Every structure is written in C-alpha cells, then in structure tokens.
Coordinates of C-alpha atoms and ligand atoms in Angstrom, one line a residue:
X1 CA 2.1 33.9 35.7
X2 CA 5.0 31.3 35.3
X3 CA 6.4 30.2 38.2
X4 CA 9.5 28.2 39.2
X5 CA 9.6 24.8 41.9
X6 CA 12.7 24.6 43.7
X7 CA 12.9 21.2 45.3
X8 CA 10.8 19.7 42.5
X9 CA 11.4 16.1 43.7
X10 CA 10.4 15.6 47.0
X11 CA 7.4 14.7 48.4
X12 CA 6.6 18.3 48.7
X13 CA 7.5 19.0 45.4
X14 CA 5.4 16.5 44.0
X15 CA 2.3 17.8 45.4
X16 CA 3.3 21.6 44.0
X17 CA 3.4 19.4 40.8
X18 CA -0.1 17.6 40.7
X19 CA -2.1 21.0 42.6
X20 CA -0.5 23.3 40.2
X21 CA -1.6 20.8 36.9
X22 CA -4.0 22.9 34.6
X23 CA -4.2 26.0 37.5
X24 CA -6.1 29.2 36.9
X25 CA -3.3 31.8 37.7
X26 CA 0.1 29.8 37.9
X27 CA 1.4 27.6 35.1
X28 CA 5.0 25.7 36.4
X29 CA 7.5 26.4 34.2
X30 CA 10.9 25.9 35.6
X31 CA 11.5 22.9 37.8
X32 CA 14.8 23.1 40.7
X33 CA 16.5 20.2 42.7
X34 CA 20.1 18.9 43.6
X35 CA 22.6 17.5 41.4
X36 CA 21.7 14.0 42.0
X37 CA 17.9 15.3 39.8
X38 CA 19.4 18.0 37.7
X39 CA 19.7 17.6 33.8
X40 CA 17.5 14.3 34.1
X41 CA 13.4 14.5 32.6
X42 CA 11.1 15.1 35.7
X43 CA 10.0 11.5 35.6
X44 CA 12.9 9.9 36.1
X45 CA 14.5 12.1 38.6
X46 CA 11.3 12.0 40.6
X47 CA 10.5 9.1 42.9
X48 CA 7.1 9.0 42.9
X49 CA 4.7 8.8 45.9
X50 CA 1.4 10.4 45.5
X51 CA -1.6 8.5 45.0
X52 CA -2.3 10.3 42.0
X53 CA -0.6 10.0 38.8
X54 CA 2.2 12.5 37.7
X55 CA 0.4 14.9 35.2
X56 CA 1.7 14.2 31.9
X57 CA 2.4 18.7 31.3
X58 CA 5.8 17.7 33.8
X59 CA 7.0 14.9 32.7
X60 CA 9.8 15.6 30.2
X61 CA 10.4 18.6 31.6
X62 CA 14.3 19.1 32.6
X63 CA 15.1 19.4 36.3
X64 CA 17.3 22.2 36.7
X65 CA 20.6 22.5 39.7
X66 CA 19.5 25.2 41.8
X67 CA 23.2 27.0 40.8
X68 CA 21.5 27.7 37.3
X69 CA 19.4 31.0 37.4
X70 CA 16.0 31.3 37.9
X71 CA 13.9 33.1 35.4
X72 CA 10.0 33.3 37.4
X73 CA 9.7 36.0 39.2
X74 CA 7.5 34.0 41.5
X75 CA 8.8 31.0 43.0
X76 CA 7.5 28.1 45.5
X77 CA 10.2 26.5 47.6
X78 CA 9.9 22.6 48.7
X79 CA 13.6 23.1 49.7
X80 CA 15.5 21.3 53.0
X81 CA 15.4 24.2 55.5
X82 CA 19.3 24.3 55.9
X83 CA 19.3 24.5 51.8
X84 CA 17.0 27.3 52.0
X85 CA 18.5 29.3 54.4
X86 CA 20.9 31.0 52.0
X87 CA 19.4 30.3 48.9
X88 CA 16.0 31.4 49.8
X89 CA 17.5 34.8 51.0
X90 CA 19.4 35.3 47.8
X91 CA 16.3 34.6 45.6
X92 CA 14.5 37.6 48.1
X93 CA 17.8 40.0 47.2
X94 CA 17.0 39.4 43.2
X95 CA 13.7 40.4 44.1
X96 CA 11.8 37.3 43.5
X97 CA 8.5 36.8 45.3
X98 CA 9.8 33.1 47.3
X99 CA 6.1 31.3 48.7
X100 CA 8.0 28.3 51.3
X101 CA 7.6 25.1 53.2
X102 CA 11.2 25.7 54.6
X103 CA 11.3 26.5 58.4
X104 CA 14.6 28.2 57.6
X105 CA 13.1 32.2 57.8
X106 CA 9.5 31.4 59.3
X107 CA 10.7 33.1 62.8
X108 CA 12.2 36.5 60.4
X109 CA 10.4 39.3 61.5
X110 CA 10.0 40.4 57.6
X111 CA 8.6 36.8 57.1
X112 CA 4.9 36.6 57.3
X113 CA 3.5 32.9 58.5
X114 CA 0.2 32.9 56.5
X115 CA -2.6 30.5 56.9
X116 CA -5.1 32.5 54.0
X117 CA -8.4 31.7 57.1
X118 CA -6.5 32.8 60.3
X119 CA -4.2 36.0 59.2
X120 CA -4.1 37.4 55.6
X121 CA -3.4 40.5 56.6
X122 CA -0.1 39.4 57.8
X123 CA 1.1 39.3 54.2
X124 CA 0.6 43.6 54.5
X125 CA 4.5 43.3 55.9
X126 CA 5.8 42.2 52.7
X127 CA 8.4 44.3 50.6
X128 CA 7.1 44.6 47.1
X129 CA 11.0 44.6 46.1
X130 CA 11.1 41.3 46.9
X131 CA 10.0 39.0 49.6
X132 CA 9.8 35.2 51.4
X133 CA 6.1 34.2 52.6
X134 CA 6.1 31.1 54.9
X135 CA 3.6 28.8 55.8
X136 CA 3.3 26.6 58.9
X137 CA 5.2 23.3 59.6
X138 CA 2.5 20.9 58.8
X139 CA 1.3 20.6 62.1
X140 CA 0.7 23.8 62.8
X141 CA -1.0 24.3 59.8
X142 CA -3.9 22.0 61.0
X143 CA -3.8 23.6 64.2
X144 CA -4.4 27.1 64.1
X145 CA -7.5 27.0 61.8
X146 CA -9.9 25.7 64.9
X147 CA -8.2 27.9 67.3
X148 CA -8.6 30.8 65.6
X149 CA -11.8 30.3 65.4
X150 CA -12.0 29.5 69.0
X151 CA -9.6 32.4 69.5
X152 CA -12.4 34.7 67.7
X153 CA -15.4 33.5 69.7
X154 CA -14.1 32.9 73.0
X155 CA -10.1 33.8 73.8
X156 CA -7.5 31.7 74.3
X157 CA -5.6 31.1 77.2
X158 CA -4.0 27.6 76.8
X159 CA -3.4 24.8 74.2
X160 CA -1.9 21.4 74.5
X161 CA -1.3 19.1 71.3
X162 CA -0.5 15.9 71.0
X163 CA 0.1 15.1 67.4
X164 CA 0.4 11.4 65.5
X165 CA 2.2 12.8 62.0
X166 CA 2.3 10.7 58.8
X167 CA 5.3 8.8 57.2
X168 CA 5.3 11.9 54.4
X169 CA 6.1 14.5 56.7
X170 CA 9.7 13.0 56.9
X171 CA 10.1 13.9 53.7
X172 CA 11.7 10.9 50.9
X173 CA 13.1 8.0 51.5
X174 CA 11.9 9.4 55.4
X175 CA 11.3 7.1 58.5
X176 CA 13.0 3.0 57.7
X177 CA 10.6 0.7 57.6
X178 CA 12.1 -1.5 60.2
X179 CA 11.7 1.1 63.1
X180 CA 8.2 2.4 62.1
X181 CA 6.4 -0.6 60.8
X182 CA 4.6 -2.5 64.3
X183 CA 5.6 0.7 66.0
X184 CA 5.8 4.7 67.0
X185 CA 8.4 7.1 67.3
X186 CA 7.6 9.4 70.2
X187 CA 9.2 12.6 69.3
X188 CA 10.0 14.5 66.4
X189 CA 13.6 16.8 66.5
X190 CA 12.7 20.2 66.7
X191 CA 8.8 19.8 65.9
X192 CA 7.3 20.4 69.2
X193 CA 9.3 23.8 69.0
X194 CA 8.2 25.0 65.6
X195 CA 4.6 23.9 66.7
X196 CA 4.8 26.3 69.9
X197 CA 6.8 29.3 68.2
X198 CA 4.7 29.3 64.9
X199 CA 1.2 29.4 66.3
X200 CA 1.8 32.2 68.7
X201 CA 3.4 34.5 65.8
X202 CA 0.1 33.1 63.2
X203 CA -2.4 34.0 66.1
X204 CA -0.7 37.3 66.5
X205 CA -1.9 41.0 65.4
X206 CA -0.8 42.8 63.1
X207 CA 0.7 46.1 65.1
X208 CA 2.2 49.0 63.3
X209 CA 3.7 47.1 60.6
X210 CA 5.1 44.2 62.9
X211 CA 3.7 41.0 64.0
X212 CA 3.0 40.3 67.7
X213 CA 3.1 37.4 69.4
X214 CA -0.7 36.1 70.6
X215 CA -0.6 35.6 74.5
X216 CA -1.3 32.5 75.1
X217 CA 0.3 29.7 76.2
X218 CA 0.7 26.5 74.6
X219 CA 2.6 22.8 74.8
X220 CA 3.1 20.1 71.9
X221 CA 4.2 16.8 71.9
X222 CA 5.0 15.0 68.1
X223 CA 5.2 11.5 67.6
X224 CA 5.3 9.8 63.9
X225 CA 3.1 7.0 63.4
X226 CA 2.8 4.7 60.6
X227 CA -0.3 6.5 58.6
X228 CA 1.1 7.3 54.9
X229 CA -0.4 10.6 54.8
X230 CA -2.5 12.7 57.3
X231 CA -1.7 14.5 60.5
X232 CA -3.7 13.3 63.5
X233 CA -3.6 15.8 66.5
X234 CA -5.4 15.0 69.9
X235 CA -6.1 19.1 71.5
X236 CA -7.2 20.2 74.7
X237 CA -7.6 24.3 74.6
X238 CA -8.6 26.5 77.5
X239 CA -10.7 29.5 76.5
X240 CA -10.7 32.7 78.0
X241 CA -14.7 32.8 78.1
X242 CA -16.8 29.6 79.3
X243 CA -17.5 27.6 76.1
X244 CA -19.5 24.4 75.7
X245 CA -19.2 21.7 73.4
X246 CA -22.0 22.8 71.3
X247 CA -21.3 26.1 71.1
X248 CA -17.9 25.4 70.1
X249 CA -19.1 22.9 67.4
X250 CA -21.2 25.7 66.1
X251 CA -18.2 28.2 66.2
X252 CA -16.4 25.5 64.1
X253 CA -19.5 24.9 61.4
X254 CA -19.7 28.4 60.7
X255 CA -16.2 29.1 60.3
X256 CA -15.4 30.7 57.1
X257 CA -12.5 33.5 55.9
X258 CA -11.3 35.6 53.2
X259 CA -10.3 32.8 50.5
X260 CA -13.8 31.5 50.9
X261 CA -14.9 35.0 50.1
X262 CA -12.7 35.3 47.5
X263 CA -13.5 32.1 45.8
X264 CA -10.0 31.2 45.3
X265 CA -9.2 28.4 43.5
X266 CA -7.5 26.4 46.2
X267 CA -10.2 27.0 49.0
X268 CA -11.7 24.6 50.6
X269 CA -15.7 25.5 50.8
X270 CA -15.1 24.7 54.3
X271 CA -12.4 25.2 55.9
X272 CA -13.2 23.3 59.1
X273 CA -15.2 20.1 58.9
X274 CA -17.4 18.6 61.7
X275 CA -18.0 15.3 62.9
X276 CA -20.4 14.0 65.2
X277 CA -19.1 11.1 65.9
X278 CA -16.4 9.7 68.7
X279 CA -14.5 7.9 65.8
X280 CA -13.7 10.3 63.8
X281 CA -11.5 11.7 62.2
X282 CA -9.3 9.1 61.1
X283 CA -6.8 10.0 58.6
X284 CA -7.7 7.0 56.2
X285 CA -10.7 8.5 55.6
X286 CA -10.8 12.4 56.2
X287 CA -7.7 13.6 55.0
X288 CA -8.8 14.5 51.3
X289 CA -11.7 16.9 52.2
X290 CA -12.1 19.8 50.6
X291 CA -9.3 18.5 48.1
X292 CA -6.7 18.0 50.9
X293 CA -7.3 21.8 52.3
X294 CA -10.4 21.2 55.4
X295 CA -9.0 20.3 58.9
X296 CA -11.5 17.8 60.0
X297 CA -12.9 17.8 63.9
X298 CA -14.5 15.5 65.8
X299 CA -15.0 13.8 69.2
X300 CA -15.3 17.3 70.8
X301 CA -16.6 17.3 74.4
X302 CA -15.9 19.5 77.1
X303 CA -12.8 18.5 79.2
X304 CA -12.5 18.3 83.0
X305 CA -9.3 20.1 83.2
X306 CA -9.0 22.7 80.5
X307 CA -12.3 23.4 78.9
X308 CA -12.5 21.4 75.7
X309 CA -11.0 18.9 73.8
X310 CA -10.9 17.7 70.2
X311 CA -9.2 15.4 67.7
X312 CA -8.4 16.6 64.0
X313 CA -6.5 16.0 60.8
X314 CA -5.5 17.7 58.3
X315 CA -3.8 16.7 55.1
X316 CA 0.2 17.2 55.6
X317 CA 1.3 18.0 52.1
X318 CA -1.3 20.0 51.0
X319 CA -2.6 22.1 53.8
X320 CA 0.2 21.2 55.6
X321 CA 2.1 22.1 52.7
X322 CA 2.1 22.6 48.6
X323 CA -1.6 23.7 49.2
X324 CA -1.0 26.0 52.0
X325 CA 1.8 27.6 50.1
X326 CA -0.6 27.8 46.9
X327 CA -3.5 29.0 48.5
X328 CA -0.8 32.3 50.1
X329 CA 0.0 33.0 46.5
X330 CA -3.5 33.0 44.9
X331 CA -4.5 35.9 48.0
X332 CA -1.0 37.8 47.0
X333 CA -1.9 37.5 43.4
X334 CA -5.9 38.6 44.2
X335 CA -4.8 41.4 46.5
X336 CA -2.3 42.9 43.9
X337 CA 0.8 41.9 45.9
X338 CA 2.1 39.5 43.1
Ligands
NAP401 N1 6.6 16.6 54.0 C1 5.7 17.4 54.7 O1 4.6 17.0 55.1 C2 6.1 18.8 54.9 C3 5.2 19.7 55.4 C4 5.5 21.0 55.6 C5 6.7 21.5 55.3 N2 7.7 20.6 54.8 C6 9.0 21.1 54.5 O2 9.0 21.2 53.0 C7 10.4 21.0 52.6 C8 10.3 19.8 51.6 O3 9.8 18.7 52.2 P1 10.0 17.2 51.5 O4 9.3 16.3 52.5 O5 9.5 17.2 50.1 O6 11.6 17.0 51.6 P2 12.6 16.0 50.8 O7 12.0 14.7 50.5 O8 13.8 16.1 51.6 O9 12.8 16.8 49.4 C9 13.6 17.9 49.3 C10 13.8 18.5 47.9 O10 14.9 19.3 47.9 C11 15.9 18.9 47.1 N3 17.2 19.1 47.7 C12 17.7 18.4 48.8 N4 19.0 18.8 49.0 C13 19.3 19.7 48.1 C14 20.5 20.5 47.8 N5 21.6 20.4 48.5 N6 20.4 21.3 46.7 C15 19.3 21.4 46.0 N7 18.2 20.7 46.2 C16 18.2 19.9 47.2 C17 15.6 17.5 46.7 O11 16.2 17.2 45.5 P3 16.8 15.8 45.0 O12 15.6 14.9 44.9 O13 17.5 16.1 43.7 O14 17.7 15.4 46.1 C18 14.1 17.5 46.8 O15 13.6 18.0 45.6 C19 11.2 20.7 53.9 O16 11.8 21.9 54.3 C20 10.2 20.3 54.9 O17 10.6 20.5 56.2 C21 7.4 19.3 54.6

C-alpha cells in the first residue's frame, strides 16, 4: 500500500522515514511538512538527527505543503498536536485511514490509543469510512507494556512514575543547550497529564463498542534529562494480589501478545526485556532492543510501600513513536481493517 508522511521533517518523521525504508506492506510515497520544507528535496529540507543514515529511496523526493491534497489513502501523522487538530480531522472526513503521534484526538472517544501488546482489540471501534488511530505519548508507550502484564497476572491498584525523557522527545531544534547541558529540567508542560489520562483509557476494556477507563489510580512526574534518545522511567506499582519480585520477573519474561503471534514485521520478539542487574537499564545501552520496539526492566525488587518497583526504557521515537504508530498499521492491515 502507498502511504503518505505528514510532518516528514521532524524528528518523528525521520524515524517514519528510515523504519518504513524497504517495508513489507507500506512503501512512502508522498512526503507532508510546513512551508518553510515544502517544494525543497527531502534532504535538504530535513535536518538530520538519527544515528542512522537517511535511506537513499527519500532523498530527492519533494516535500509537499500540507494545503496540497493527499493522494494515500493511508497516512501516518508526525504533525504538532495543535497542527493536527484540524487537519487530522479533515483527513478522517475524506475518509483516510490517519495512524498519529499527535496528542490532539488521543482523548476522542472514536480514537482508539493502541499499543499492538496491551489492547488490539481497541482498534474494533474504528469507522471503516474513515478513521484516526493514536498511539501513546512516548512515555506512556513504555509504560503500559509491564503493567499490563502485571495488570494480567496480578491487578492493578496504583502506579507512580517518575520519568527522565530524552532531548528527542522535544521534538527539533527542542531543549537549548545552555539550559540542559550540566543540568535537568524537572517538569514537562502537560506530560504528567497525558501520562495519567492515556494509560487508564489503554488499560481499559473494551465494553459495548466504547472504551472504559481501567480503575486504577496512578501519578507521573516528567523531567527532561540530557540523554539523546531513550526514555528512562523509575515505577513503583501496587498490585491488587500479593506479588514478589520473582514472580513478577517471570510475568515480565513470558510476556508476549498478538504482534508476536502474528509475526509482524515491526514486533519486537520480545516485547519486554529482563535484566538482572541493579544497573540496568541505561538508555546508552538498552534503548535499541528489539530494533527500538522492547521496553527493557531491570533493578526490580519488591518495595516497602507499594509492592514493587522497577526501572525501564524504552526507545522514544520508535516505540514511543514512528514504530508504535507502524506496528498499529501492520495489525489494521493483518486484521483487514486497512
Ligand atoms: N519526539 C518524540 O519522542 C515524540 C514521541 C511521541 C509523540 N510525539 C509527537 O509526534 C509529533 C512530532 O514530533 P517531533 O518531535 O518530530 O516534532 P517537530 O520536531 O516539531 O516536527 C514537526 C513536524 O511537523 C511539521 N510542521 C510543524 N508546523 C507545521 C505547520 N504549521 N504546518 C505543517 N507542518 C508543520 C514540521 O515541518 P517543518 O520541518 O517544515 O517545520 C515537522 O515536519 C508531535 O505531535 C509530538 O508531540 C513525539
């Protein structure tokens, strides 16, 4: 299927670029930004910041303005959520199939959040005559794939987060160096939010065609830390049932879900990987497992005030994004929804 990129240029964007180079089911044809990219060749409207090289399929291609019409009837959105908020709906009206990183319709109750592991059959509340599919804010997206599988073994009744998120997750030019190198920022805007409101709605069931909210409770707290890429995120959960360390470990290990079933191109072989070790994970040197796409735990042990605890990370832009978003439209495509 050809497929269209609006927001080509971003970081965001850029990762859509080099996970969608040479893919099974998609091939990019039409690239999307601003005025200040459109009618220039990919390469030179694009500042470049992965650590890979831009494929060589994009290069000369022309960045469209997102005025200009869109041809793909499928279309993945690395767009500024107040950007998409309009355009994004329009695209749904002409009946295009819009996969997005934008938080601007995540909270729509026709929107589905979808994290392929925790709730595909979220993506049942879809309107074949046209639709948006969200996934998480990058944070989230880490998140929810341990607690749900927590969530399945034992209950959930509590979550606190405390997340250290990479310079890419502010997007490009992002964070100035002068108030992030030798230092932190402490909070995010609005991410602490997003983190609390999306979980719930991902964790939720499926109920007569709408989406319920999961029950339990949970607190964030963001802060941006000098790590290129990488989302690190300190969690304390309390279960519903008793649950030890090693059980939970083994709860983690076995995790699996339906992209793993379904071989999809994009899925990690496991979604969830485990460390032994009180030092990891570090960003540095976990964030690429699986290709980008497996939240890595370690240093779990129980907790004396809410049950356990655990550090992860998990790859920003691609499970966090581009790969998240991917990974939704190879199960729509599998399933027949596409
Ligand atoms: N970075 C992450 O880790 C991450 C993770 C999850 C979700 N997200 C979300 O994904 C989206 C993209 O993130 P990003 O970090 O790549 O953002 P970004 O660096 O701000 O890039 C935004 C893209 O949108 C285009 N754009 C900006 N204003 C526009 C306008 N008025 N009209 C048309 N195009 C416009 C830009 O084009 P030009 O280059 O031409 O200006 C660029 O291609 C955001 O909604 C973000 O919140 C990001």
């Amino acid at each position: 299927m050809k497929v269209a990129l609006v927001g080509a240029t971003g970081p965001v964007g850029q990762r859509f670029v080099s996970l969608l180079d040479g893919h099974p089911f998609f091939e990019l044809a039409e690239l999307f930004a601003s005025g200040r990219s459109a009618g220039k060749r990919y390469f030179e409207a694009a500042n470049w910041v992965l650590e890979v090289p831009m494929p060589e399929f994009v290069k000369d291609m022309k960045v469209k303005f997102i005025d200009e019409p869109v041809e793909s009837q499928v279309v993945f959105s690395a767009l500024p959520a107040d950007v998409a908020m309009d355009y994004e709906a329009s695209l749904k009206n002409q009946g295009k199939f819009v996969f997005t990183n934008a938080s601007a319709h995540r909270m729509d109750d026709d929107v589905p959040i979808v994290v392929p592991e925790v709730n595909p059959d979220h993506l049942e509340i879809v309107s074949r005559e046209g639709f948006i599919v969200a996934n998480p804010n990058c944070t989230t997206a880490g998140l929810v794939i341990p607690l749900k599988a927590i969530q399945d073994a034992f209950g959930l009744k509590s979550v606190i987060v405390v997340s250290m998120q990479a310079l890419s997750g502010a997007g490009f030019p992002g964070v100035p160096s002068l108030s992030i190198v030798d230092n932190l920022i402490p909070h995010i805007k609005n991410e602490e939010a997003k983190v609390r409101r999306e979980s719930r709605k991902i964790l939720g069931k499926l109920k007569d065609g709408k989406i319920e909210q999961a029950d339990f409770t949970i607190d964030a707290r963001c802060t941006r830390v000098p790590v290129r890429d990488g989302h690190t995120e300190v969690v304390f959960v309390q279960t519903a049932k008793p649950a030890s360390a090693e059980e939970v470990i083994e709860v983690f290990e076995n995790f699996s879900g339906v992209p793993q079933e379904m071989n999809l191109p994009t899925a990690p072989a496991n979604p969830i990987v485990v460390r032994r070790n009180q030092f990891s994970p570090q960003p540095f040197f976990e964030r690429m497992n699986g290709g980008g796409m497996s939240v890595t735990v370690g240093n779990v042990r129980e907790a004396d005030i809410m049950g356990i605890t655990f550090t992860l990370v998990s790859h920003n832009t691609i499970r966090g994004a581009a790969g998240g978003s991917i990974l939704n439209a190879e199960l729509a495509f599998k399933i027949g929804v596409l």
